[in-house]
CSV table of N, CA and C in Angstrom, one decimal:
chain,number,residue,atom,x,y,z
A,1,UNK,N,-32.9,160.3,-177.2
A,1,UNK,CA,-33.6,159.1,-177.5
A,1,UNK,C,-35.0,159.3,-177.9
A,2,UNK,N,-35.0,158.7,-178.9
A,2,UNK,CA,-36.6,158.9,-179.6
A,2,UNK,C,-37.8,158.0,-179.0
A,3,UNK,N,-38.6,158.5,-178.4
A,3,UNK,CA,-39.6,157.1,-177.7
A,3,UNK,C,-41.2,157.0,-178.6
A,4,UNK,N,-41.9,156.2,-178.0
A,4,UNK,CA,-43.4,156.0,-178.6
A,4,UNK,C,-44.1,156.8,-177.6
A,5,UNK,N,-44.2,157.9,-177.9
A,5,UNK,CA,-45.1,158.8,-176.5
A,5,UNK,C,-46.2,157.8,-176.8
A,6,UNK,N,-46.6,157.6,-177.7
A,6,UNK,CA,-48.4,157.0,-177.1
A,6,UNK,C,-48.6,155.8,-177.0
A,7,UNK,N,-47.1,155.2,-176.8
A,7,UNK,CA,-47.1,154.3,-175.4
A,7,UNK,C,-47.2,154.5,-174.2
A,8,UNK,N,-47.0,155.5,-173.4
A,8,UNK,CA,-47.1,156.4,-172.6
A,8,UNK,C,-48.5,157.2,-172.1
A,9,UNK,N,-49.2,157.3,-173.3
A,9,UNK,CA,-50.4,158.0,-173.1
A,9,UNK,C,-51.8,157.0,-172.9
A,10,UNK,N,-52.3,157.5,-171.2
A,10,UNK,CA,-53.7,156.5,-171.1
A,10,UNK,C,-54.3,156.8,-171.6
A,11,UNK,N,-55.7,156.1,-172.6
A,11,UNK,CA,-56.9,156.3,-173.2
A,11,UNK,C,-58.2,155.9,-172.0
A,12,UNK,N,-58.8,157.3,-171.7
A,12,UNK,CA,-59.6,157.3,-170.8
A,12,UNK,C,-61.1,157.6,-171.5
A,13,UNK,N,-62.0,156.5,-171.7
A,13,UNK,CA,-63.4,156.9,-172.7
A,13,UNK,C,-64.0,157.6,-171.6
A,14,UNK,N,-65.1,157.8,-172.5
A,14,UNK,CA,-66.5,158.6,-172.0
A,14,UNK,C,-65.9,159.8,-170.4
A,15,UNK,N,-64.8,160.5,-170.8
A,15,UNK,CA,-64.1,161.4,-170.1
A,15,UNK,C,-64.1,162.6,-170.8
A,16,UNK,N,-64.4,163.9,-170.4
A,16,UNK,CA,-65.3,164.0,-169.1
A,16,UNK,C,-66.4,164.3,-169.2
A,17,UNK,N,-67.1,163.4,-170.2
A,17,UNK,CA,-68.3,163.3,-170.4
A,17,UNK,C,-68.8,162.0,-171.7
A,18,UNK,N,-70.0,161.7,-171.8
A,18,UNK,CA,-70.1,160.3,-173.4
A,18,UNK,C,-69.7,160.4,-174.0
A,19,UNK,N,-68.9,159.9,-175.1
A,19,UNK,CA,-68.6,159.7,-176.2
A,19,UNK,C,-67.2,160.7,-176.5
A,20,UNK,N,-66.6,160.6,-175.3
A,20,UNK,CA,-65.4,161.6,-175.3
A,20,UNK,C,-64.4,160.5,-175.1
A,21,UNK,N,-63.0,160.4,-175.7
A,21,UNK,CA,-62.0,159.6,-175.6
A,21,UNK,C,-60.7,160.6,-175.5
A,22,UNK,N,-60.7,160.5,-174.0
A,22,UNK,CA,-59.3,161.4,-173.6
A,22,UNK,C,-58.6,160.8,-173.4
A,23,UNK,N,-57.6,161.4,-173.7
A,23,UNK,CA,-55.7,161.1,-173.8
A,23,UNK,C,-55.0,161.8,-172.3
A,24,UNK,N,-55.2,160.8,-171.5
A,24,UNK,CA,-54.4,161.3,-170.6
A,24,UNK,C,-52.8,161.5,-170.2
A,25,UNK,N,-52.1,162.0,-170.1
A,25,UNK,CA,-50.5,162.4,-170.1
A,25,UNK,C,-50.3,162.1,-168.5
A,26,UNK,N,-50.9,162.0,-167.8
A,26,UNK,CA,-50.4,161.8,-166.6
A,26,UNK,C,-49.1,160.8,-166.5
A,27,UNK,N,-49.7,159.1,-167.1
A,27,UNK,CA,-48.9,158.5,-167.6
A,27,UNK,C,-47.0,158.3,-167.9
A,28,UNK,N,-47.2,159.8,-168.7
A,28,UNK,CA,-46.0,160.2,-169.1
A,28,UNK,C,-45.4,160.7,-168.3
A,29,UNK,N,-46.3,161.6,-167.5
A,29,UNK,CA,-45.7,162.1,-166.6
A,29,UNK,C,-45.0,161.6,-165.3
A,30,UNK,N,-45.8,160.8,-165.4
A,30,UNK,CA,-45.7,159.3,-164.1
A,30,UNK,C,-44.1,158.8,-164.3
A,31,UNK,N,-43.7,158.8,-165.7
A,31,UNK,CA,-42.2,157.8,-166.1
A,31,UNK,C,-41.1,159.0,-166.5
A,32,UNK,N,-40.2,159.1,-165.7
A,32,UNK,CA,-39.3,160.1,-165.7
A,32,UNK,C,-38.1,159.7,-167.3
A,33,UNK,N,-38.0,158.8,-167.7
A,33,UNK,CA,-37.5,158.5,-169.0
A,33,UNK,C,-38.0,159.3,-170.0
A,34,UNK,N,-38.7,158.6,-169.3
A,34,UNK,CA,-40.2,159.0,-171.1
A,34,UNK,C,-40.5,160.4,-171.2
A,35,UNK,N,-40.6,160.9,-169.6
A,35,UNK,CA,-41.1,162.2,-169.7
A,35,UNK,C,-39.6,163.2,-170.0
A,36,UNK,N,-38.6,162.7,-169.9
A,36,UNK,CA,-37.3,163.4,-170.1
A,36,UNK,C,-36.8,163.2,-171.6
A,37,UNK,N,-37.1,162.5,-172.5
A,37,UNK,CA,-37.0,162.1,-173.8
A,37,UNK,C,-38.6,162.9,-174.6
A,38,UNK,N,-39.3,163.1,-173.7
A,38,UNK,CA,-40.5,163.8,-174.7
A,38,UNK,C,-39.5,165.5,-174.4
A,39,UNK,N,-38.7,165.8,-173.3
A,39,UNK,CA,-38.6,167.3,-173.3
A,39,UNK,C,-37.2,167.1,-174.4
A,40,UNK,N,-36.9,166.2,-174.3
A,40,UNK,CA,-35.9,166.0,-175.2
A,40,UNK,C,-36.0,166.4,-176.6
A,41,UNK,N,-37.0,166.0,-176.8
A,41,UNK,CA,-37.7,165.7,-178.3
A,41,UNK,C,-38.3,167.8,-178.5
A,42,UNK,N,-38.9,167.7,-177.7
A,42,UNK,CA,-39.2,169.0,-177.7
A,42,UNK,C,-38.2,170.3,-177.7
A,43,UNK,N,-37.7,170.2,-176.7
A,43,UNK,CA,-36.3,171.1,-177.2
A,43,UNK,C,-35.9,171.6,-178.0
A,44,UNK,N,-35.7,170.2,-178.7
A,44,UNK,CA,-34.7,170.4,-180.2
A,44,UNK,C,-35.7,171.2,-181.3
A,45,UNK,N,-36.8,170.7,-180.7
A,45,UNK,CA,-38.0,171.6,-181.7
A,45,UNK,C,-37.9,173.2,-181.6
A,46,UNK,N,-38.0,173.4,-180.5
A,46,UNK,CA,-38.1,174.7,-180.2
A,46,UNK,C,-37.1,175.3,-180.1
A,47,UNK,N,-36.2,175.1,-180.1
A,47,UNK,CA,-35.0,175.8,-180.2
A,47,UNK,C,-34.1,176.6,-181.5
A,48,UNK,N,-34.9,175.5,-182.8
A,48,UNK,CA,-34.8,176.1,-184.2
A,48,UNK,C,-35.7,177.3,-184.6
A,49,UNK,N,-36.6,177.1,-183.4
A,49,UNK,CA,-37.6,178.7,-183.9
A,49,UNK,C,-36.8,180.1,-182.9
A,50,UNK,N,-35.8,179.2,-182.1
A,50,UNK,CA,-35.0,180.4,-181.5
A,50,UNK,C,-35.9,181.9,-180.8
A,51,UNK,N,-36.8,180.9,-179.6
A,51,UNK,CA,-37.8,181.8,-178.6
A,51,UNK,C,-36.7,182.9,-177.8
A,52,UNK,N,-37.8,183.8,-177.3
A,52,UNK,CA,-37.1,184.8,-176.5
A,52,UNK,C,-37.7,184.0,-175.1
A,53,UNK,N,-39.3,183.8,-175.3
A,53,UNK,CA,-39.8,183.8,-174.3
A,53,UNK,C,-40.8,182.4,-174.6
A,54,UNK,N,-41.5,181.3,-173.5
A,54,UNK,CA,-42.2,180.5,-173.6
A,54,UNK,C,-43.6,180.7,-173.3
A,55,UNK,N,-44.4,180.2,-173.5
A,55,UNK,CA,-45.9,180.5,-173.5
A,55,UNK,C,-46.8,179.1,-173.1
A,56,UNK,N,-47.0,179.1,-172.1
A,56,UNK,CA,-47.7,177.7,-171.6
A,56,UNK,C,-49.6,178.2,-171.2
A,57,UNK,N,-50.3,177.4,-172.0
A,57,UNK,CA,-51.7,177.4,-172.0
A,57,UNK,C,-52.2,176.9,-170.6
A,58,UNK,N,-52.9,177.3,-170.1
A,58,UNK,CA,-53.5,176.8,-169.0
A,58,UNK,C,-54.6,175.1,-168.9
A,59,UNK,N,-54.2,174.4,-168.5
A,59,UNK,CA,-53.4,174.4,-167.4
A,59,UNK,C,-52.1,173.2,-168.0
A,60,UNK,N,-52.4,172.2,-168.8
A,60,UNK,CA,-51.6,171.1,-168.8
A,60,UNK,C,-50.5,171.8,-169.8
A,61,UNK,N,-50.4,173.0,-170.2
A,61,UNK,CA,-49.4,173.5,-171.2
A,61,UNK,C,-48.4,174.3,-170.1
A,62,UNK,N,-48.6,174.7,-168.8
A,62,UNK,CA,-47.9,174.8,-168.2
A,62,UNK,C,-46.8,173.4,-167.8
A,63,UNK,N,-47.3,172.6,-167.5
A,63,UNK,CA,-46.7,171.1,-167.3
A,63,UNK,C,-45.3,170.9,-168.2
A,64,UNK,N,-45.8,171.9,-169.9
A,64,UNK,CA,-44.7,171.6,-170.9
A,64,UNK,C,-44.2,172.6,-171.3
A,65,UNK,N,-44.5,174.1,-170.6
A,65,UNK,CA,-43.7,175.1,-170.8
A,65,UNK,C,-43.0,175.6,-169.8
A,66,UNK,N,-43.2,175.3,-168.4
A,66,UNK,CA,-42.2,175.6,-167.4
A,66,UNK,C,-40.6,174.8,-167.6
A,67,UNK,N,-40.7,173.5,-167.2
A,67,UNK,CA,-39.4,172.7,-167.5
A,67,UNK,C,-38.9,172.8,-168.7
A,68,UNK,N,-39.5,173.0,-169.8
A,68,UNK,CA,-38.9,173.5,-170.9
A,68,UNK,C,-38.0,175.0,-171.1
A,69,UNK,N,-38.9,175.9,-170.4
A,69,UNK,CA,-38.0,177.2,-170.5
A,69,UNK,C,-37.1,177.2,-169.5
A,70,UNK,N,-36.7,176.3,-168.5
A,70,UNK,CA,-36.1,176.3,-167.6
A,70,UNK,C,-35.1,176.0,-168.6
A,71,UNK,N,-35.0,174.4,-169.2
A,71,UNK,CA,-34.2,173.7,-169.5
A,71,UNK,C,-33.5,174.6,-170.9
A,72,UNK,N,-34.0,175.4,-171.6
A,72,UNK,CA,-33.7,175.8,-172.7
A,72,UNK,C,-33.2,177.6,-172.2
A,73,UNK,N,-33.3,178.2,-171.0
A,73,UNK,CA,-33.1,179.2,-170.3
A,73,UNK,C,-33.7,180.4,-171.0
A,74,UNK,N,-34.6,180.3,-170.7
A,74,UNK,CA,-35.9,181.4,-171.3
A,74,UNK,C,-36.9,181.6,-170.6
A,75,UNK,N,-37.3,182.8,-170.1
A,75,UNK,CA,-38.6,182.9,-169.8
A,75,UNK,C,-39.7,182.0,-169.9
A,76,UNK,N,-41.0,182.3,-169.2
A,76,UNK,CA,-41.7,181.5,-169.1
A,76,UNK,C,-43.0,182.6,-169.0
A,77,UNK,N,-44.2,182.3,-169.6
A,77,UNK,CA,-45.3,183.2,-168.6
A,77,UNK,C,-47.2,182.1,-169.0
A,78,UNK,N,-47.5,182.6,-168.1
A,78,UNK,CA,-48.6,181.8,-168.2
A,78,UNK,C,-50.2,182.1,-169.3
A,79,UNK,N,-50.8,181.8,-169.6
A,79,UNK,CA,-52.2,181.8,-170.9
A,79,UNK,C,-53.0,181.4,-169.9
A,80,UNK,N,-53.6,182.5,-169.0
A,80,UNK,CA,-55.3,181.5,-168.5
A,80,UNK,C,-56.2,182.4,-168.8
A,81,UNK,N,-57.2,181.7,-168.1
A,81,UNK,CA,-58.7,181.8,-168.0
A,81,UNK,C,-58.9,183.3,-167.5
A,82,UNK,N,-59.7,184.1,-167.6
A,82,UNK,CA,-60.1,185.5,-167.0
A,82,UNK,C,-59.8,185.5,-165.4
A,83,UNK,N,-59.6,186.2,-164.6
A,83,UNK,CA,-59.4,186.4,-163.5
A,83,UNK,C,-58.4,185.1,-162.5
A,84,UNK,N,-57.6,184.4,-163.5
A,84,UNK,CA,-56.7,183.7,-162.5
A,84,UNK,C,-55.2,184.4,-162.3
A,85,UNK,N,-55.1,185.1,-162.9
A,85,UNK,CA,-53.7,185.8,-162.7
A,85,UNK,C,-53.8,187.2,-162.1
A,86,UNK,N,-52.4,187.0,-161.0
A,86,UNK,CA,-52.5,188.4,-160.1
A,86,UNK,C,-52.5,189.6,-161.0
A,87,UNK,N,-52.6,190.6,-160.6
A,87,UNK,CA,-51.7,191.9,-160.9
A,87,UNK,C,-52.7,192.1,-161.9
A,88,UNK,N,-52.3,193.4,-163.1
A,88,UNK,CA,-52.8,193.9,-164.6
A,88,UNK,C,-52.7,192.9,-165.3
A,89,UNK,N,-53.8,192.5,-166.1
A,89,UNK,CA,-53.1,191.4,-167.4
A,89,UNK,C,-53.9,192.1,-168.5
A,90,UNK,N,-54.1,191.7,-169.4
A,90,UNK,CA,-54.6,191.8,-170.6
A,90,UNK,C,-55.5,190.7,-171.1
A,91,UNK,N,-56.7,191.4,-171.3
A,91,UNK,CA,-57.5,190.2,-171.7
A,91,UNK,C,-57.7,190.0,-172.9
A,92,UNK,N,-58.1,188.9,-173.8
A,92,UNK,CA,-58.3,188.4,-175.0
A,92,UNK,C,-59.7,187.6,-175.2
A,93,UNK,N,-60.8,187.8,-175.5
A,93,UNK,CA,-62.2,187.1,-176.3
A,93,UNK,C,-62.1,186.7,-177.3
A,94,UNK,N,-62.5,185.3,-177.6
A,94,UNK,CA,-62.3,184.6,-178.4
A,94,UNK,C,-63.8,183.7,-178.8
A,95,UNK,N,-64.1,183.3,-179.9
A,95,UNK,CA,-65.3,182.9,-180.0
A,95,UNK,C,-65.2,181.1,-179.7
A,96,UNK,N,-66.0,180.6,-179.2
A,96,UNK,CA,-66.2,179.2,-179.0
A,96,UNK,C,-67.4,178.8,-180.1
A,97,UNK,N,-67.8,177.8,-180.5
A,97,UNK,CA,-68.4,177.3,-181.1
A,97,UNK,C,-70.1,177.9,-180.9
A,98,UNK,N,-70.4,177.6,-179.3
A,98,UNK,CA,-71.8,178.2,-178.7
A,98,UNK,C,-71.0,179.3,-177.5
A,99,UNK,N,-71.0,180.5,-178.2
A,99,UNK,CA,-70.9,181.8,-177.2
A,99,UNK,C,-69.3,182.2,-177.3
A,100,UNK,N,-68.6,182.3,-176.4
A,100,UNK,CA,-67.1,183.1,-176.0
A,100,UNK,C,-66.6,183.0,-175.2
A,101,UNK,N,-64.9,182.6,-174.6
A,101,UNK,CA,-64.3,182.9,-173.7
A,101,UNK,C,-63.5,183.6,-173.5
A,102,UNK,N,-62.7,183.8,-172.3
A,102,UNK,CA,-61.8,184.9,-172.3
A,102,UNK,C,-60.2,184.2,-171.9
A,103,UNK,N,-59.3,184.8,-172.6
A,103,UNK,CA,-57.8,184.8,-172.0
A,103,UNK,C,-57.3,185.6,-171.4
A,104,UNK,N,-56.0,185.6,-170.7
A,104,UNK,CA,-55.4,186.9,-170.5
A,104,UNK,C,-53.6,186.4,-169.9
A,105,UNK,N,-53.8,187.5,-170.2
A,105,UNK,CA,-51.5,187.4,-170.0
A,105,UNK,C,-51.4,188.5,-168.8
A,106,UNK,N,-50.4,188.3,-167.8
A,106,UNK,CA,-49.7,189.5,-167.5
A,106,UNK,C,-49.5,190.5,-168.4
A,107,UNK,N,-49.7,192.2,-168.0
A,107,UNK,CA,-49.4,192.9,-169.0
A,107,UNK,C,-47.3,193.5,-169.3
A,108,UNK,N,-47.2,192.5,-168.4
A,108,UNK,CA,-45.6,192.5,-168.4
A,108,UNK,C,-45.2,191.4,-169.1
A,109,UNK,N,-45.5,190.5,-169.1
A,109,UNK,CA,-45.6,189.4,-169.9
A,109,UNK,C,-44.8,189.0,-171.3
A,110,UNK,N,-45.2,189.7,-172.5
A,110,UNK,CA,-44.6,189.6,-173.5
A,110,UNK,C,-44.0,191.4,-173.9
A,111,UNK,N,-42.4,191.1,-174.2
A,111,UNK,CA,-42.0,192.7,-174.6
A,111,UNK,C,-42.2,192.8,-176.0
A,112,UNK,N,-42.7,194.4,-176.9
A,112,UNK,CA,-42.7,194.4,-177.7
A,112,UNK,C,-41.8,193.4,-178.6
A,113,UNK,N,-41.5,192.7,-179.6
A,113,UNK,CA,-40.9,192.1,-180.5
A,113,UNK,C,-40.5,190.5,-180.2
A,114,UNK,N,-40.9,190.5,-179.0
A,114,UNK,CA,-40.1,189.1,-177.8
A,114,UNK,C,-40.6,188.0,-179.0
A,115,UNK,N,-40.0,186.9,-179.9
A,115,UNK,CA,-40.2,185.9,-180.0
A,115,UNK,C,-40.4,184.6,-179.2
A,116,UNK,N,-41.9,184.3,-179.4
A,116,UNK,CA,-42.6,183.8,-178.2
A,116,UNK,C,-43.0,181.9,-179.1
A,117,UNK,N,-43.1,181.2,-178.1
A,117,UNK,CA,-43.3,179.7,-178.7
A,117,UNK,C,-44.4,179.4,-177.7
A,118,UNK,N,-45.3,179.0,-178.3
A,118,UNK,CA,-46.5,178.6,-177.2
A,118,UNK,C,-46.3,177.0,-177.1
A,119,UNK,N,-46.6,176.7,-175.9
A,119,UNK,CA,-46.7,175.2,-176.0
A,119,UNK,C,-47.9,174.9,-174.9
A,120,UNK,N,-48.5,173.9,-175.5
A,120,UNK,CA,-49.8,172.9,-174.7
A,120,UNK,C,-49.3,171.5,-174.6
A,121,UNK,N,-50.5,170.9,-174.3
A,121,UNK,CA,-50.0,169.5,-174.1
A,121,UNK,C,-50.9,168.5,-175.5
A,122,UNK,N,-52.0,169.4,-175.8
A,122,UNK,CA,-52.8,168.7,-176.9
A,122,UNK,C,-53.1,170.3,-177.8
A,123,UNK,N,-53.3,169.6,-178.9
A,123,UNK,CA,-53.7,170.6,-180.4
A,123,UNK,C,-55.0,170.0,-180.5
A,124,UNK,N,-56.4,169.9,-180.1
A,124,UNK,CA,-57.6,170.0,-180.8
A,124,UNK,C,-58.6,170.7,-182.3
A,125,UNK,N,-58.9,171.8,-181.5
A,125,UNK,CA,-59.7,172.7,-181.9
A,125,UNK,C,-59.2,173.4,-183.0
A,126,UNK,N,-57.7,174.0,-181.8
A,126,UNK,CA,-56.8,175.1,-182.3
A,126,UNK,C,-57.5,176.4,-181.7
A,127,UNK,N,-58.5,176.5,-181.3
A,127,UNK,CA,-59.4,177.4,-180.5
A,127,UNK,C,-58.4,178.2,-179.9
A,128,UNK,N,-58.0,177.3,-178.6
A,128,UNK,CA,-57.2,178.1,-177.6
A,128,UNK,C,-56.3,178.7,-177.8
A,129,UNK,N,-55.2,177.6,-178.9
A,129,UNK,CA,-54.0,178.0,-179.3
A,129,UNK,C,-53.9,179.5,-180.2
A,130,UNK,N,-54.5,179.4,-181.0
A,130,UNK,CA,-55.4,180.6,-182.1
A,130,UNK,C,-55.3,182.0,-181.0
A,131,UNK,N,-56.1,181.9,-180.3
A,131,UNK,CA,-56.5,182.7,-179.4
A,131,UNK,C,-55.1,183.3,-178.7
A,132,UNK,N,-54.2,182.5,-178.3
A,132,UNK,CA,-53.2,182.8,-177.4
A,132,UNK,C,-52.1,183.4,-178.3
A,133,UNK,N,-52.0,182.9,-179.8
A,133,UNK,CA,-51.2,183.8,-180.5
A,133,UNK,C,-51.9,185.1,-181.0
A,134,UNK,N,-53.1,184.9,-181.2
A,134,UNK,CA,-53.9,187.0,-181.3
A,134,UNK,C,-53.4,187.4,-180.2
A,135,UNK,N,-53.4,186.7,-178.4
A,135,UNK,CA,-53.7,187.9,-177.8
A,135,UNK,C,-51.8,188.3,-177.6
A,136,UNK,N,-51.1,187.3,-178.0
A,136,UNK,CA,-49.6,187.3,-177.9
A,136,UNK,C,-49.4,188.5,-179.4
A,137,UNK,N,-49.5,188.3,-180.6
A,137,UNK,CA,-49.3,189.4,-181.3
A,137,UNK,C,-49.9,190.9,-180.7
A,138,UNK,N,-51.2,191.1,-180.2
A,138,UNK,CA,-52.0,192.3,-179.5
A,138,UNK,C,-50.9,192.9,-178.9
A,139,UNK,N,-50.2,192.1,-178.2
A,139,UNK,CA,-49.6,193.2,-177.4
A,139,UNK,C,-48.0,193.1,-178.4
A,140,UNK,N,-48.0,193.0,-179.1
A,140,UNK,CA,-46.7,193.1,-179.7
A,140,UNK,C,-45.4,192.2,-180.1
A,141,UNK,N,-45.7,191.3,-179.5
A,141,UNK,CA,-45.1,189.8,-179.4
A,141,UNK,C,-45.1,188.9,-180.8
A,142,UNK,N,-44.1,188.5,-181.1
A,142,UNK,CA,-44.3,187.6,-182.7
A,142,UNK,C,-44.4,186.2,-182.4
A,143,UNK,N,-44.9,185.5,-182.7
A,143,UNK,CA,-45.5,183.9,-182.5
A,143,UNK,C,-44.3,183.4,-183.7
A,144,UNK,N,-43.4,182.8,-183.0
A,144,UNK,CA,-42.4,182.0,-183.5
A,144,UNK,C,-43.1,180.9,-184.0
A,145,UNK,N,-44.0,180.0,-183.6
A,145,UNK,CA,-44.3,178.5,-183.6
A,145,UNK,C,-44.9,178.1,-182.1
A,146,UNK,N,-45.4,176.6,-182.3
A,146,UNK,CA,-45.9,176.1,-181.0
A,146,UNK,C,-46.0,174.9,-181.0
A,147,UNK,N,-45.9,173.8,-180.4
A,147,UNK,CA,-45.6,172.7,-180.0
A,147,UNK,C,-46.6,171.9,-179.0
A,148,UNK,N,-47.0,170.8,-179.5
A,148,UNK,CA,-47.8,170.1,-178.5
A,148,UNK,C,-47.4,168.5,-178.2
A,149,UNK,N,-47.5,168.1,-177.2
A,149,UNK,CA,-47.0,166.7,-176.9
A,149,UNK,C,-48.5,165.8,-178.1
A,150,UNK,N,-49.6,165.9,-178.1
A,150,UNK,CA,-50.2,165.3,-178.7
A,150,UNK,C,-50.8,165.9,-179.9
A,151,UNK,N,-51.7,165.6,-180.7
A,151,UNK,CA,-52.4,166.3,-181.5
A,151,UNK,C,-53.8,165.4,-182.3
A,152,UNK,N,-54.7,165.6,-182.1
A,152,UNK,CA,-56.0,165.3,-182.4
A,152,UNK,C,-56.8,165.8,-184.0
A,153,UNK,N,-56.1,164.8,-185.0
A,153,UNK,CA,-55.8,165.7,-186.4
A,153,UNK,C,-57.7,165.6,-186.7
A,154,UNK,N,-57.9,164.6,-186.7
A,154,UNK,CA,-59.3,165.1,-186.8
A,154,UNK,C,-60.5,166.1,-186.7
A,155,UNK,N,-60.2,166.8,-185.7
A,155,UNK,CA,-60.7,168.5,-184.9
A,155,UNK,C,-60.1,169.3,-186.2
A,156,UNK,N,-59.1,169.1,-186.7
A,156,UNK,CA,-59.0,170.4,-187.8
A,156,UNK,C,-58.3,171.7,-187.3
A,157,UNK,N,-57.6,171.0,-185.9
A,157,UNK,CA,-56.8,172.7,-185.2
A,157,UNK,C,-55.7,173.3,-186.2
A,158,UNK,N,-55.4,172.2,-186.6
A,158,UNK,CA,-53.7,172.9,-187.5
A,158,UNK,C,-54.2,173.7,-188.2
A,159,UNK,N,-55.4,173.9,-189.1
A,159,UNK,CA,-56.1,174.4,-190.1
A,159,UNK,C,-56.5,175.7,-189.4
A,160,UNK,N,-56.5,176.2,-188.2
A,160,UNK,CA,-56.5,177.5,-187.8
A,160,UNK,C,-55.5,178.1,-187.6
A,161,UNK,N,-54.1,177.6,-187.9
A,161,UNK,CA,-53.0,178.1,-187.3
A,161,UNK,C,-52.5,179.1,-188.3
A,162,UNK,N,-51.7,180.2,-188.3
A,162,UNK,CA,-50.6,180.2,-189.0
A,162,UNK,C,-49.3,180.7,-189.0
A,163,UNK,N,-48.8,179.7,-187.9
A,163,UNK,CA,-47.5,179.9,-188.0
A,163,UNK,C,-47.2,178.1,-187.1
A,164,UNK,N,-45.9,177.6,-188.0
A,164,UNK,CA,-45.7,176.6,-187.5
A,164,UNK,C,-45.8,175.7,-186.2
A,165,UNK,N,-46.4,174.6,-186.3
A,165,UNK,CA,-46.8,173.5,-184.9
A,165,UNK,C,-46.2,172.5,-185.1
A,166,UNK,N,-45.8,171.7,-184.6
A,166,UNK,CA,-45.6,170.3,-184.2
A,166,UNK,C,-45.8,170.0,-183.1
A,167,UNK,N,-46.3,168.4,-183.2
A,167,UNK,CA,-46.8,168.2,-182.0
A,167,UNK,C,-46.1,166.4,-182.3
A,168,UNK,N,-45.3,165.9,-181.0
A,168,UNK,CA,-44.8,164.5,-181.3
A,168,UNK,C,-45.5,163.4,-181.3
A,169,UNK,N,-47.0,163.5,-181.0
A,169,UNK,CA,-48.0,162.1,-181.5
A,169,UNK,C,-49.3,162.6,-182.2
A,170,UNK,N,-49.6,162.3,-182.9
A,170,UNK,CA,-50.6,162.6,-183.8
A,170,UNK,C,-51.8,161.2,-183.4
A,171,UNK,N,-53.1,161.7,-183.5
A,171,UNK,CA,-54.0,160.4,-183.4
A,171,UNK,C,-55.0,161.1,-184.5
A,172,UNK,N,-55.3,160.0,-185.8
A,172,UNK,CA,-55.8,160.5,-187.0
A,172,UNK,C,-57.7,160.3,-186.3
A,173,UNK,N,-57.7,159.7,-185.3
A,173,UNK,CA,-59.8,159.8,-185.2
A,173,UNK,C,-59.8,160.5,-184.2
């Protein structure tokens, strides 16, 4: 069943900071219909790029790549921040607008050739996403595509990508 996610999604201004207008998903998350018809929706996406393994960005891209690789029976592994993950990982630098941050994967994480599908919960920048398919090719991994519950066309993220995204709400400001 096809739904209006951004009926679903609160608009929280001046969050988390002025002149900021966040899209909160909790919402969605809150309505077990809605939220079972957005994995619904998603699925069918991802399943034509025929993943080995799922890719969830830290933190709300986990939210949409765990139950998904469950549901679709695939792996799962996590994209964070420098020093949140146990064990060896592999880190990734990436440039930010003012300065650089860092990513990193388990170094077990992706096997050479494993077709991999990243998913978040928003497409902005494309910063992060960008970042997460270098450091997913680096170690040998092919970036099938990626998927976001929202997408923020105005930021210009899709215009960093290249390899297919969809995301099931688009907001054009």
């Amino acid at each position: 069943m096809r739904i209006d996610i951004k009926s679903h999604i609160r608009s929280v201004p001046d969050f988390p900071k002025p002149g900021i207008l966040f899209y909160d998903i909790s919402t969605l998350l809150a309505d077990s219909a809605a939220w079972q018809a957005t994995m619904d929706e998603l699925a069918e996406i991802v399943c034509d790029w025929r993943p080995d393994v799922l890719a969830g960005i830290e933190s709300r891209g986990f939210l949409v790549a765990a139950p998904l690789a469950l549901r679709l029976r695939r792996g799962f592994f996590m994209v964070r921040k420098k020093g949140k993950l146990p064990g060896p990982t592999i880190p990734y630098e990436y440039a930010l607008e003012y300065g650089t941050d860092t990513i990193e994967i388990q170094t077990d994480a992706v096997k050479p050739g494993a077709r991999v599908v990243i998913l978040d919960d928003l497409l902005a920048t494309g910063g992060t996403m960008r970042a997460a398919a270098d450091l997913i090719r680096k170690v040998g991994g092919t970036v099938a595509g990626a998927a976001t519950i929202l997408e923020l066309t105005a930021l210009g993220g899709r215009q960093k990508l290249d390899f297919p995204c969809a995301s099931l709400a688009v907001y054009e400001g």
